[in-house]
Coordinates of C-alpha atoms in Angstrom, one line a residue:
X442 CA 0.0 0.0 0.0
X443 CA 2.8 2.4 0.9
X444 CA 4.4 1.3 -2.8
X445 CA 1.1 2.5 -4.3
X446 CA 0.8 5.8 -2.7
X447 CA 4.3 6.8 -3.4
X448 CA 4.1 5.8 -7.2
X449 CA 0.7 7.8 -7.3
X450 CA 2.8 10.3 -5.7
X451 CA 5.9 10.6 -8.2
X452 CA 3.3 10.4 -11.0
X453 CA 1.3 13.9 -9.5
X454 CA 4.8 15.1 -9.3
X455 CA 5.9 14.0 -12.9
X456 CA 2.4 15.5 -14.2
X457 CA 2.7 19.0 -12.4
X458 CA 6.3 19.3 -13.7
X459 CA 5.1 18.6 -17.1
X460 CA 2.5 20.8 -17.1
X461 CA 4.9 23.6 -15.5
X462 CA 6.7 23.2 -19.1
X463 CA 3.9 23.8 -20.7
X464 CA 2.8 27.2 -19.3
X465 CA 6.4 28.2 -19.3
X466 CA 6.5 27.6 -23.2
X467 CA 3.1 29.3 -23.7
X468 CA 4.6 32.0 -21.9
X469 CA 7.6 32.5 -23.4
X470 CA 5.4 32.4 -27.1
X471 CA 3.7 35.8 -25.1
X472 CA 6.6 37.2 -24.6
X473 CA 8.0 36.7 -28.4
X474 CA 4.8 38.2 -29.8
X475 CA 3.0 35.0 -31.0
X476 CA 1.0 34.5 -28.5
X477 CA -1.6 31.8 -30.5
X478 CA -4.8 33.0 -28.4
X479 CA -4.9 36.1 -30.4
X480 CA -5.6 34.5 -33.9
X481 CA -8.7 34.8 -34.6
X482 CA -9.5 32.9 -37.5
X483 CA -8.1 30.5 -40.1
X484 CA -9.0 30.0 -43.8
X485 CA -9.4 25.9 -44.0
X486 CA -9.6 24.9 -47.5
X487 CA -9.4 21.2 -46.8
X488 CA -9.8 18.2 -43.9
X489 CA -7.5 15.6 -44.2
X490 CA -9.9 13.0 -45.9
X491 CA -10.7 15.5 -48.8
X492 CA -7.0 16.0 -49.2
X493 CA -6.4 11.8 -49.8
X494 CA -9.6 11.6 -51.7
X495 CA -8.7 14.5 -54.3
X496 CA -4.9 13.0 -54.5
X497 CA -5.8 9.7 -55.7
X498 CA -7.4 10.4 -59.0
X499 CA -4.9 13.2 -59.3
X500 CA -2.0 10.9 -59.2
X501 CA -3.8 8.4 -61.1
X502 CA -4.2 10.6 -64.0
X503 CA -1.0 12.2 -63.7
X504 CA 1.0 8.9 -63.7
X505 CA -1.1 7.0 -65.9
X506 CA 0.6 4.4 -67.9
X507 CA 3.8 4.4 -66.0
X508 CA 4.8 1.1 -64.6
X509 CA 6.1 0.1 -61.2
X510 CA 10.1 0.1 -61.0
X511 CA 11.0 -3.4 -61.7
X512 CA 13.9 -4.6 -59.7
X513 CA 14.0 -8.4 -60.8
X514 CA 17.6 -9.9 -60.5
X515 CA 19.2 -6.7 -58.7
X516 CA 20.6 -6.6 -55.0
X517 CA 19.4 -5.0 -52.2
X518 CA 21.1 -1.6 -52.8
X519 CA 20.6 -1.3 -56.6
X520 CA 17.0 -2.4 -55.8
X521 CA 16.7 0.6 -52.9
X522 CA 18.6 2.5 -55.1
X523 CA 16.0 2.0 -58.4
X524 CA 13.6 2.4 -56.1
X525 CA 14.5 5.8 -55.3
X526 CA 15.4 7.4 -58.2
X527 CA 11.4 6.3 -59.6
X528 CA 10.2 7.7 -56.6
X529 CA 11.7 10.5 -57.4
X530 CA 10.8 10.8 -60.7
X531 CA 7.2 10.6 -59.6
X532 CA 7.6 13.1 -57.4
X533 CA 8.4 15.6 -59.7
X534 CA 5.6 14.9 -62.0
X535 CA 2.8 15.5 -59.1
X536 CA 5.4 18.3 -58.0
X537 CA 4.9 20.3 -61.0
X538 CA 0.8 20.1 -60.5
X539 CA 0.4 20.2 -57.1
X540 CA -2.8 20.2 -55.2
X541 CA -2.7 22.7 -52.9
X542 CA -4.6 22.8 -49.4
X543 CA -4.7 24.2 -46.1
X544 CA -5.6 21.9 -43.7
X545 CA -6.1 22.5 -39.4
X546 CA -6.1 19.9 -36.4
X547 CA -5.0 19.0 -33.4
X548 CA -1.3 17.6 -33.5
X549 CA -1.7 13.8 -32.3
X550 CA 2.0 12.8 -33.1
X551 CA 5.7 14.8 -33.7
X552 CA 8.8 12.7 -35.2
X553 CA 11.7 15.3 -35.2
X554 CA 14.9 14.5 -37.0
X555 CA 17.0 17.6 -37.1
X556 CA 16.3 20.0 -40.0
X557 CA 13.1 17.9 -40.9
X558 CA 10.2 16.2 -39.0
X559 CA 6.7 15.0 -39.3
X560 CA 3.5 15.3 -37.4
X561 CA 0.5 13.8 -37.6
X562 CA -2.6 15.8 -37.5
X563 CA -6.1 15.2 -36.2
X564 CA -9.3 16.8 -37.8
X565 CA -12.8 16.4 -38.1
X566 CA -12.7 13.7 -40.9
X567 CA -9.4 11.8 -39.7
X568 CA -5.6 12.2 -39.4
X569 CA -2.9 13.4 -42.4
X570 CA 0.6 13.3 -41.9
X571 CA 2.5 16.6 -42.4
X572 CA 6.2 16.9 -43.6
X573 CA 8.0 20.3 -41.9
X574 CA 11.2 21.2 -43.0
X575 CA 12.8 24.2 -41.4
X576 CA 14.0 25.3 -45.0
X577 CA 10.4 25.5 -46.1
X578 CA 8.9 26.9 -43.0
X579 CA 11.1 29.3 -42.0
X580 CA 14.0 28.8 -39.0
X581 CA 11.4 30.9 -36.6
X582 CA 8.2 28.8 -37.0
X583 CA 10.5 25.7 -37.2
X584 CA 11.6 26.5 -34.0
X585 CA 8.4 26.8 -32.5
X586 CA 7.0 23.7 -34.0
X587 CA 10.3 21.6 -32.6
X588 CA 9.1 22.6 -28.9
X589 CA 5.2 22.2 -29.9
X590 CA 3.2 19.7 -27.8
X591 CA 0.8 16.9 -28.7
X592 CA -2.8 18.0 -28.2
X593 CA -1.1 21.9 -29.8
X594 CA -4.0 22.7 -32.9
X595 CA -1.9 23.8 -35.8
X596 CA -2.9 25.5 -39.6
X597 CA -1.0 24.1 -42.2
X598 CA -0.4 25.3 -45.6
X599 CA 0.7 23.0 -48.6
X600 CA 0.6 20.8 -51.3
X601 CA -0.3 17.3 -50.8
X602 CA 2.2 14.4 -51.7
X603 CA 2.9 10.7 -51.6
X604 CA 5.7 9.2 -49.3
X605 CA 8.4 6.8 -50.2
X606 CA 6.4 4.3 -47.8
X607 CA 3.3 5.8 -49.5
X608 CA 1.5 7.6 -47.0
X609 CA -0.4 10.2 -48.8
X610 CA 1.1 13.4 -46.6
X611 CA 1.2 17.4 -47.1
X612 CA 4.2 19.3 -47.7
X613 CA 3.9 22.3 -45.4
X614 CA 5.0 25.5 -46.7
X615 CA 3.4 27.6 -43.4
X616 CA 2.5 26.1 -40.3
X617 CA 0.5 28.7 -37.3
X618 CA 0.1 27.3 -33.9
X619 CA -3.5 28.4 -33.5
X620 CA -4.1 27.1 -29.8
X621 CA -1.4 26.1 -26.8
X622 CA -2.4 23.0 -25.5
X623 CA -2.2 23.4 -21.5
X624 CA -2.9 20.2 -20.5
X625 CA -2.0 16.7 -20.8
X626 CA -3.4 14.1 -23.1
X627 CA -3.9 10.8 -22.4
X628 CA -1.3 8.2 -23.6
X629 CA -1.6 7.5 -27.2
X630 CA -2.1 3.5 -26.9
X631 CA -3.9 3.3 -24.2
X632 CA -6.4 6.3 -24.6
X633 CA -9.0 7.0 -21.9
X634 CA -9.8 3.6 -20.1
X635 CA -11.9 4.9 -17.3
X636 CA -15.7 4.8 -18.7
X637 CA -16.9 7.5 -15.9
X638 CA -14.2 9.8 -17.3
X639 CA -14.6 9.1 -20.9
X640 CA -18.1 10.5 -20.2
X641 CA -17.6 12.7 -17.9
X642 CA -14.9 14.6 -20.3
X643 CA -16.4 13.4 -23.5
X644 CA -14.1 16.8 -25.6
X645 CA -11.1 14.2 -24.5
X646 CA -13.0 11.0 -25.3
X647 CA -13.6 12.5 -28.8
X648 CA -10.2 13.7 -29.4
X649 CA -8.8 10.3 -28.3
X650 CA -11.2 7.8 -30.1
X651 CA -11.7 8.3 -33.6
X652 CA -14.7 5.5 -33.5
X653 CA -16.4 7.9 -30.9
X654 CA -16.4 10.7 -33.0
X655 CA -17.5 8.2 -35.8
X656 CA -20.5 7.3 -33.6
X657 CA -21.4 10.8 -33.1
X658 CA -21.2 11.6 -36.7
X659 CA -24.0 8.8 -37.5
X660 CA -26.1 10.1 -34.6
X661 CA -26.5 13.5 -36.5
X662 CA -27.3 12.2 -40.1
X663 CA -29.6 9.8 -38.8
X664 CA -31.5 12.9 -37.3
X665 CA -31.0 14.4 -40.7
X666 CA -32.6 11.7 -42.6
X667 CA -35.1 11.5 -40.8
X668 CA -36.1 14.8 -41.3
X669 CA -35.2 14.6 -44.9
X670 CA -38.1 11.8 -45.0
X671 CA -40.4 13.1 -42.7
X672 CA -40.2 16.5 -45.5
X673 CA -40.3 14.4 -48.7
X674 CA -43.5 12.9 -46.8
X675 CA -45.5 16.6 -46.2
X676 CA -44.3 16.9 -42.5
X677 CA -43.9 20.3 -40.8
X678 CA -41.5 20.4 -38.0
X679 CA -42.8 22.1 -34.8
X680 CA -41.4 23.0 -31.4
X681 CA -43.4 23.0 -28.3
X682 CA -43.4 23.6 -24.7
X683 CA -40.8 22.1 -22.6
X684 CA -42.3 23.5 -19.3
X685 CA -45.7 22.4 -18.8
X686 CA -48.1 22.7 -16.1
X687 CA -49.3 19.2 -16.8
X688 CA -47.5 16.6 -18.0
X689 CA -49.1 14.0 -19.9
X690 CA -48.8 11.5 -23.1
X691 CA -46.6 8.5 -21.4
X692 CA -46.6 6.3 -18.4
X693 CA -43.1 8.6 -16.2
X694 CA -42.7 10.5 -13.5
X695 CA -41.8 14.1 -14.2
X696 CA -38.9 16.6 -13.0
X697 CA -40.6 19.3 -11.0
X698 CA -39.5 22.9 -11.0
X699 CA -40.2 26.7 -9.9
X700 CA -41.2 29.4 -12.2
X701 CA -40.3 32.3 -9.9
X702 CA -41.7 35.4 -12.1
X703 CA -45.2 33.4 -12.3
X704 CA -44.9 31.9 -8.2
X705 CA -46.0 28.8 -10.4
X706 CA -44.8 25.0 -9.6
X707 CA -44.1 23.9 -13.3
X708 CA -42.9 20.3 -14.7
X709 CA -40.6 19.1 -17.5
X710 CA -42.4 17.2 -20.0
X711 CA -41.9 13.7 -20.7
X712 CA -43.8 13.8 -23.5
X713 CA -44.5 15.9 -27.3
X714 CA -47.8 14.2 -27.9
X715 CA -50.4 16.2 -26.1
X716 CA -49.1 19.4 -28.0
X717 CA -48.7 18.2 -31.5
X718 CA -52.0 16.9 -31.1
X719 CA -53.8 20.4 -30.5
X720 CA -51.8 20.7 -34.0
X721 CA -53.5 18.5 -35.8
X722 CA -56.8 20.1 -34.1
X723 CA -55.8 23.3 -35.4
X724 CA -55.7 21.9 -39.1
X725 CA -51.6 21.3 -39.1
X726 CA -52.1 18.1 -40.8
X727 CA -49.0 16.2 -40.7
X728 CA -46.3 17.5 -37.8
X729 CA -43.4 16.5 -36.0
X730 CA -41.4 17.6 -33.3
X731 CA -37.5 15.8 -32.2
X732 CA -36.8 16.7 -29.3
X733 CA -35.4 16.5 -25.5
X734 CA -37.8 15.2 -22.6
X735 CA -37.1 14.4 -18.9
X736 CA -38.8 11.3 -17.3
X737 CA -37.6 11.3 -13.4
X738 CA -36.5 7.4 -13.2
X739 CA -33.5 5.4 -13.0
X740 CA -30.0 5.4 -14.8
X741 CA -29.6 1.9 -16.7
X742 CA -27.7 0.6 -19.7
X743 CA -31.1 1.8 -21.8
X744 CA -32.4 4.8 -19.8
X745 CA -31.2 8.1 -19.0
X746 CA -33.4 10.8 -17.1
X747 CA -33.2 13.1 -20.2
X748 CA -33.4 11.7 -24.1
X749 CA -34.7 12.3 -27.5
X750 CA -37.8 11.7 -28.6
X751 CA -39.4 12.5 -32.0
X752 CA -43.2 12.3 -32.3
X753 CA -45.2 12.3 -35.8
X754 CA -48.6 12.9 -36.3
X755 CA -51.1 12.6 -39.4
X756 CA -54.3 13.5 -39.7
X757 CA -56.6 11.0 -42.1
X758 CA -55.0 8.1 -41.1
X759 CA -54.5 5.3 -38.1
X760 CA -51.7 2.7 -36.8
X761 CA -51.5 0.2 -39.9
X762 CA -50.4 4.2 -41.8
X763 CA -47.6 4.7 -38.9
X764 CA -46.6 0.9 -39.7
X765 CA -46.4 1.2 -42.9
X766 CA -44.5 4.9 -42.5
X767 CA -42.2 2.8 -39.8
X768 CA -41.1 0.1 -42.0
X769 CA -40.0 2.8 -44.7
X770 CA -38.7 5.2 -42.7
X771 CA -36.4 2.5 -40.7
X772 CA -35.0 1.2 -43.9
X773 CA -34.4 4.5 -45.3
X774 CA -32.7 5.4 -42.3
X775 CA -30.1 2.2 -42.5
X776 CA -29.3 2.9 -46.0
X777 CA -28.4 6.2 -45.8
X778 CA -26.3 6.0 -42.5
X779 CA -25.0 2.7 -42.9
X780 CA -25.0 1.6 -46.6
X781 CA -27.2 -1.4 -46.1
X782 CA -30.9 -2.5 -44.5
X783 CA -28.9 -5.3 -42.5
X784 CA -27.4 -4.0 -39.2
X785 CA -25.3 -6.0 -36.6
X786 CA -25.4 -5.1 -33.4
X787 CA -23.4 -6.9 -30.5
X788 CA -22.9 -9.4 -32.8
X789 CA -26.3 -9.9 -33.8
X790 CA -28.0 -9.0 -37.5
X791 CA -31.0 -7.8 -38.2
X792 CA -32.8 -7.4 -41.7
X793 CA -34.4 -4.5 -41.8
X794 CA -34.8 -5.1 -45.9
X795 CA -37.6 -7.5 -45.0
X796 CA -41.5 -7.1 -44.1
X797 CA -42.0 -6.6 -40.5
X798 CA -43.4 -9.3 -38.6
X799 CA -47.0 -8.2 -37.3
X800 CA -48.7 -10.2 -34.2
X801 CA -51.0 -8.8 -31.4
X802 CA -49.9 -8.9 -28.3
X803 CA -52.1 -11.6 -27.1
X804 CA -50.9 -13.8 -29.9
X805 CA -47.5 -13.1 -29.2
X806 CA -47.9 -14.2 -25.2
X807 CA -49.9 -17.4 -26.1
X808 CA -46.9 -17.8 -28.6
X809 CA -44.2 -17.3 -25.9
X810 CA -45.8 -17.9 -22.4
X811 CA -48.4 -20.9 -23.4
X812 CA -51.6 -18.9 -22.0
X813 CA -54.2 -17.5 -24.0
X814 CA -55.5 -14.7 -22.3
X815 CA -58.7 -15.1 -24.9
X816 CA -60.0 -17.7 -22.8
X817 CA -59.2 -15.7 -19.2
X818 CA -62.8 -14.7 -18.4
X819 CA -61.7 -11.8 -16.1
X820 CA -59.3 -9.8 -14.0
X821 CA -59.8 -12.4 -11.1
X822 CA -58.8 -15.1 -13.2
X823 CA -56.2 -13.3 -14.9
X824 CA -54.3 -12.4 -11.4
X825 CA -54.7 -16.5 -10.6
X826 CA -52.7 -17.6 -14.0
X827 CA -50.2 -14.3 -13.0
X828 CA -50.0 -16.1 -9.3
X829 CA -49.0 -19.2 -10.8
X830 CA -46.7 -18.3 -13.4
X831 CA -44.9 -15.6 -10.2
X832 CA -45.5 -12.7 -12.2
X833 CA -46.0 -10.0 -9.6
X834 CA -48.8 -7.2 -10.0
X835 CA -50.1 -4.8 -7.7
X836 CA -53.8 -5.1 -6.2
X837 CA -55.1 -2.2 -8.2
X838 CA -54.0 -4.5 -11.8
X839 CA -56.8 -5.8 -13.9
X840 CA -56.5 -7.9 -16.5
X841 CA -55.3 -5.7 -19.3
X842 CA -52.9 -4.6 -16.8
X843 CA -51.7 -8.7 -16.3
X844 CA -51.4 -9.3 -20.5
X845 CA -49.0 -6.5 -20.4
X846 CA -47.3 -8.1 -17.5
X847 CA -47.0 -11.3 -18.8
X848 CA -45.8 -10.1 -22.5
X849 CA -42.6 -8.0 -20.8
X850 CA -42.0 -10.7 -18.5
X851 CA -42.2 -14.0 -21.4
X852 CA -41.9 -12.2 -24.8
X853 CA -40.0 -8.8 -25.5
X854 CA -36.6 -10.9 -24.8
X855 CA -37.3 -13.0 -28.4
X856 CA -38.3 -10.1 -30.4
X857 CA -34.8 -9.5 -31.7
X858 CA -36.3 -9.5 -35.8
X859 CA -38.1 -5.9 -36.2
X860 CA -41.7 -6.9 -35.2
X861 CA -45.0 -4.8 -34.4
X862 CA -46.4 -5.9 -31.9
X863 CA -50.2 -5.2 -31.9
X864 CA -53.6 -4.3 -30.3
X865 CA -52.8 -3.7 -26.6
X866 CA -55.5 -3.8 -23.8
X867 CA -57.1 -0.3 -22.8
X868 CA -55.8 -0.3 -19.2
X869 CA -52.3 0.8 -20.4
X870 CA -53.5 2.8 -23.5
X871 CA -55.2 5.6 -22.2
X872 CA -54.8 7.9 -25.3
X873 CA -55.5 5.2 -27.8
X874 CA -58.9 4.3 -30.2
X875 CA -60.7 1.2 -28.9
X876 CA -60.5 -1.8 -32.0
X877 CA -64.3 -1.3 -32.9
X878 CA -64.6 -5.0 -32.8
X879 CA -63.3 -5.3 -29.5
X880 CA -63.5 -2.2 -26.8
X881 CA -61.3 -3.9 -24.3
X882 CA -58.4 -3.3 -26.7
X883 CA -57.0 -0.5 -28.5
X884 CA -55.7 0.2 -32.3
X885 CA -52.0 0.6 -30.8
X886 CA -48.9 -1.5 -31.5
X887 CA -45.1 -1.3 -30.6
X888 CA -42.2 -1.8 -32.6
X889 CA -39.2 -4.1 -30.9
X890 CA -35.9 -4.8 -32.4
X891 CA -33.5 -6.3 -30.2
X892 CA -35.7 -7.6 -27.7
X893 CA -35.8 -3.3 -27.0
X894 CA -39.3 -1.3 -27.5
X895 CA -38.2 1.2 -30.8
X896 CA -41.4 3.2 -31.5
X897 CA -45.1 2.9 -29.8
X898 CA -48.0 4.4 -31.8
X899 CA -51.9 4.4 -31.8
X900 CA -54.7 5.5 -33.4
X901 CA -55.4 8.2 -31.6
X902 CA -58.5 9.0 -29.1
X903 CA -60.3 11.8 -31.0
X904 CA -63.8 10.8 -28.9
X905 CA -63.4 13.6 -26.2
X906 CA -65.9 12.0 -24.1
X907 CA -64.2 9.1 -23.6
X908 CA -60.9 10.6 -23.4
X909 CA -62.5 12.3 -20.3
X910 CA -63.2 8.6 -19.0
X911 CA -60.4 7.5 -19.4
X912 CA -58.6 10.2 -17.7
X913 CA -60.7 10.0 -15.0
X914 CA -59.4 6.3 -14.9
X915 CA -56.1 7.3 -14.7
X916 CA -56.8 9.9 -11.5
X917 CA -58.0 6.7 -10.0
X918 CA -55.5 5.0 -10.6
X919 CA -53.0 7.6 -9.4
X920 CA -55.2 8.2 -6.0
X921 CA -54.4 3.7 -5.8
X922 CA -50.4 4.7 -5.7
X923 CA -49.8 4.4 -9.8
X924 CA -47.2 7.1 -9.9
X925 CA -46.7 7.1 -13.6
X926 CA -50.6 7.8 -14.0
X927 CA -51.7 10.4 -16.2
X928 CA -54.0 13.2 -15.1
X929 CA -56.7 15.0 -16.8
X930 CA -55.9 18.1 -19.1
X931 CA -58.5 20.1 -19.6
X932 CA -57.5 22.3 -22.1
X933 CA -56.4 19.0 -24.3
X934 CA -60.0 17.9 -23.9
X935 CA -61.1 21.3 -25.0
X936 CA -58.6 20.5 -28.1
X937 CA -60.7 17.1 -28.8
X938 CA -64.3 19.1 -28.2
X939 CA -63.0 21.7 -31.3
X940 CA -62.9 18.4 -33.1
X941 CA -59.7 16.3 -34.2
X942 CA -60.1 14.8 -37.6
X943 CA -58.9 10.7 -37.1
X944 CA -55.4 10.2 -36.7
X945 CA -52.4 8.0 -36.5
X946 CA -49.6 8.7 -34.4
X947 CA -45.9 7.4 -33.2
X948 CA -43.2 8.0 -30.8
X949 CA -39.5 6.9 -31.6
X950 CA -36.9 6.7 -28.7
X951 CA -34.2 8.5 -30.9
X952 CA -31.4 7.6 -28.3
X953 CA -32.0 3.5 -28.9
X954 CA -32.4 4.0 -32.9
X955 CA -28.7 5.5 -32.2
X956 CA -27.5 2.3 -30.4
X957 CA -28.3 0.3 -32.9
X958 CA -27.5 2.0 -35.8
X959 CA -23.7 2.4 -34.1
X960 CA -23.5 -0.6 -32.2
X961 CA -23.2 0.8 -28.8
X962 CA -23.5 -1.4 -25.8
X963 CA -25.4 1.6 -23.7
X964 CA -27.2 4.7 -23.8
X965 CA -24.3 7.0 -22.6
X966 CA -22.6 6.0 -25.3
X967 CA -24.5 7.9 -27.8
X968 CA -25.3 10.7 -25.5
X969 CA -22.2 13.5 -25.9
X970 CA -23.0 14.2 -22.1
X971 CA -25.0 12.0 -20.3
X972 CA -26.3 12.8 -16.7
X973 CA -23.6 11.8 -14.4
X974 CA -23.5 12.0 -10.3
X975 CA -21.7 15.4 -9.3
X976 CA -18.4 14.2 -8.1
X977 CA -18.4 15.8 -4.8
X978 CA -21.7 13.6 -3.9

């Protein structure tokens, strides 16, 4: 133990010192008059992929027809030697058409070798490899750039050019130091290993894993295809309230706040739908919203107090329309981001190219669990079969509540193909249109992928008067201890008495589509800064 503390020790000592170098070189670039933090802008013309991607069919054309050195039957000088001299010769072929660029990034890596060195640079797009030479540069900036520091952001100015190893690099004619680099990087190899920091500093994390950054990249052009196909389809995108006096469209407990100017208790939402719906009321046909709300429940691998959610609604139409607007959207959404409707995830592929499995929810539990909740006359019955099978349910539960029970507890784990799951019982679907065949059920189904819940849509309650029944159920059921209850909104009922033509609507859980879509074992992982515990708790 006393090893330990006086290792930990020298390494705080090792770190201060090295970050004492550091100010003292940023403050000796004050006192030379290039102090980087006064720059204020700089002219990128390139990132480092455009750069290897324009050089290519440069080269190509440029060198076309010429053949590789052939150095059959020579030793291993004359070879190196051959070698060289065609290198050369290439070189001042592209040399006399170069592609100039000026590129900017974070310096990752620094090989100096006396009058010459190479770095390798970091952008948005990847890393290039830059040649310095203090005969091109300048003996000044060369001087700076031998004392520079990895994690120092640099401008480069240059022409781009092929290595004798053949690393496509850029020949730097200028280089600025745009940004001093204070602290310390994590080691190059070994990167940022503890998770909690990785999130907790995720500016590092990005910096340190490309495939992070990679991740983060699909997350925002999934969000853009979607609303690239939500536009091609008619949609408006909307914004609405954030702060609401009453919460309402999902089964959550809310984050409670003060609005001091008003002396009013307010609550975050943990829903869009309420709102877009008075949309749709107010002759906004088709509208969407993406965006944040906060459900006050627990941290897991899946959940996080504060996600994305993006809500669609369309006037004139009902759940098999948001299916059929599912199954296309989904597979528009794979090709675009990924290339292909077959994804992997934790080793494990699904085909998104084919049709999606349809079964109602009390198919899919006599499938999976063996009971047939058809032939369960009641909610006495249904809470015997729930006793026997040890599936747990509070007193207040009826039957509707016990199907649900028993198809999270028996089914969801061997929906892994993307499947929607249909017709649920009215007990849990408060906002939903009873299946005019069948009142105890609803026109709602769910979407699973994964054995995970993607999507849940219905067609929606436009009968005010029994959307006032069934939020009167849902008091009752709060006053019984259901603290994820909805309560009555009176003003949304006010909404349904205007008149709100028939519907079909749809929540996606952005954050999950993102998992998938990027492989990502948890939630945090495609969150750029999910909600941690404050370090000093």
């Amino acid at each position: 133990m006393a090893e330990n503390n006086q290792e930990k020790q020298q390494q705080t000592q090792d770190i201060n010192q090295l970050l004492k170098v550091r100010r003292e070189k940023f403050e000796n670039l004050q006192a030379e008059g290039k102090d980087p933090f006064t720059i204020t802008k700089y002219d990128v013309t390139h990132h480092s992929e455009d750069v290897k991607n324009l050089y290519i069919p440069h080269e190509e054309k440029l060198l076309a027809g010429r053949a590789e050195v052939d150095v059959t039957g020579m030793d291993e000088q004359e070879a190196r030697m051959a070698k060289k001299n065609d290198y050369n010769e290439r070189r001042e072929i592209m040399d006399a058409q170069p592609i100039d660029v000026c590129v900017a990034g974070r310096m990752m890596l620094k090989r100096v070798m006396g009058k010459a060195s190479f770095a390798t640079l970091r952008d948005l797009k990847g890393d290039i490899q830059i040649y310095v030479s203090r005969d091109a540069v300048g003996e000044d900036a060369y001087a700076i750039f031998k004392k520079a520091d990895i994690g120092d952001i640099y401008g480069v100015k240059g022409f781009a050019f092929r290595t004798m190893t053949g690393e496509i690099s850029i020949h730097a004619h200028e280089i600025t130091m745009l940004s001093k680099s204070l602290q310390i990087l994590p080691e190059k190899f070994h990167g940022i290993t503890n998770v909690d920091q990785r999130y907790r500093q995720r500016y590092v994390d990005l910096i340190m894993n490309p495939e992070v950054k990679d991740t983060f990249v699909k997350r925002s052009k999934i969000l853009s295809t979607i609303r690239k196909f939500l536009d091609a389809q008619g949609f408006m995108e909307v914004e609405t309230p954030m702060l609401v006096a009453n919460p309402g469209g999902a089964a959550a407990r809310p984050f409670e706040t003060h609005f001091n100017a008003l002396d009013e208790d307010l609550k975050l939402r943990i829903s869009l739908e309420l709102y877009l719906k008075r949309l749709i009321v107010g002759g906004l046909e088709r509208v969407y919203e993406i965006g944040r709300v906060f459900r006050n429940e627990g941290l897991d691998t899946r959940h996080n107090p504060e996600f994305t959610l993006m809500e669609l609604y369309q006037a004139y139409t009902d759940y098999n329309g948001m299916m059929d607007l599912t199954e296309n959207m989904y597979r528009t959404i794979a090709q675009e981001v990924l290339g292909t409707t077959k994804i992997t995830y934790q080793g494990i592929e699904m085909d998104l190219g084919k049709p999606f499995e349809r079964i109602t929810m009390i198919d899919a539990v006599k499938k999976y669990a063996g009971v047939d909740f058809n032939e369960i006359a009641d909610t006495d019955a249904a809470k015997a079969i729930a006793k026997e099978k040890g599936i747990e349910f509070e007193d207040w539960h009826t039957k509707g509540h016990i199907l649900n029970l028993f198809f999270e507890e028996f089914v969801e784990e061997h929906l892994i193909q993307p499947t929607f799951v249909m017709d649920h019982p009215i007990e849990i679907s408060p906002l939903t249109k009873k299946k005019p065949e069948d009142p105890n059920y609803v026109e709602r189904f769910e979407m699973f992928m994964n054995g995970w819940e993607m999507c849940n849509a219905y067609s929606e309650l436009n009968d005010p008067i029994d959307q006032r029944e069934r939020f009167e159920l849902q008091d009752a059921n709060a006053a019984a201890g259901d603290e994820e209850a909805e309560h009555c909104d009176d003003d949304f009922l006010n909404a349904l008495e205007i008149g709100m033509p028939p519907t079909g609507g749809i929540g996606y859980g952005i954050d999950r589509l993102c998992m998938l879509m990027t492989d990502s074992p948890a939630i945090r992982d495609v969150l750029l800064f999910p909600t941690m515990k404050s370090l000093d708790k």
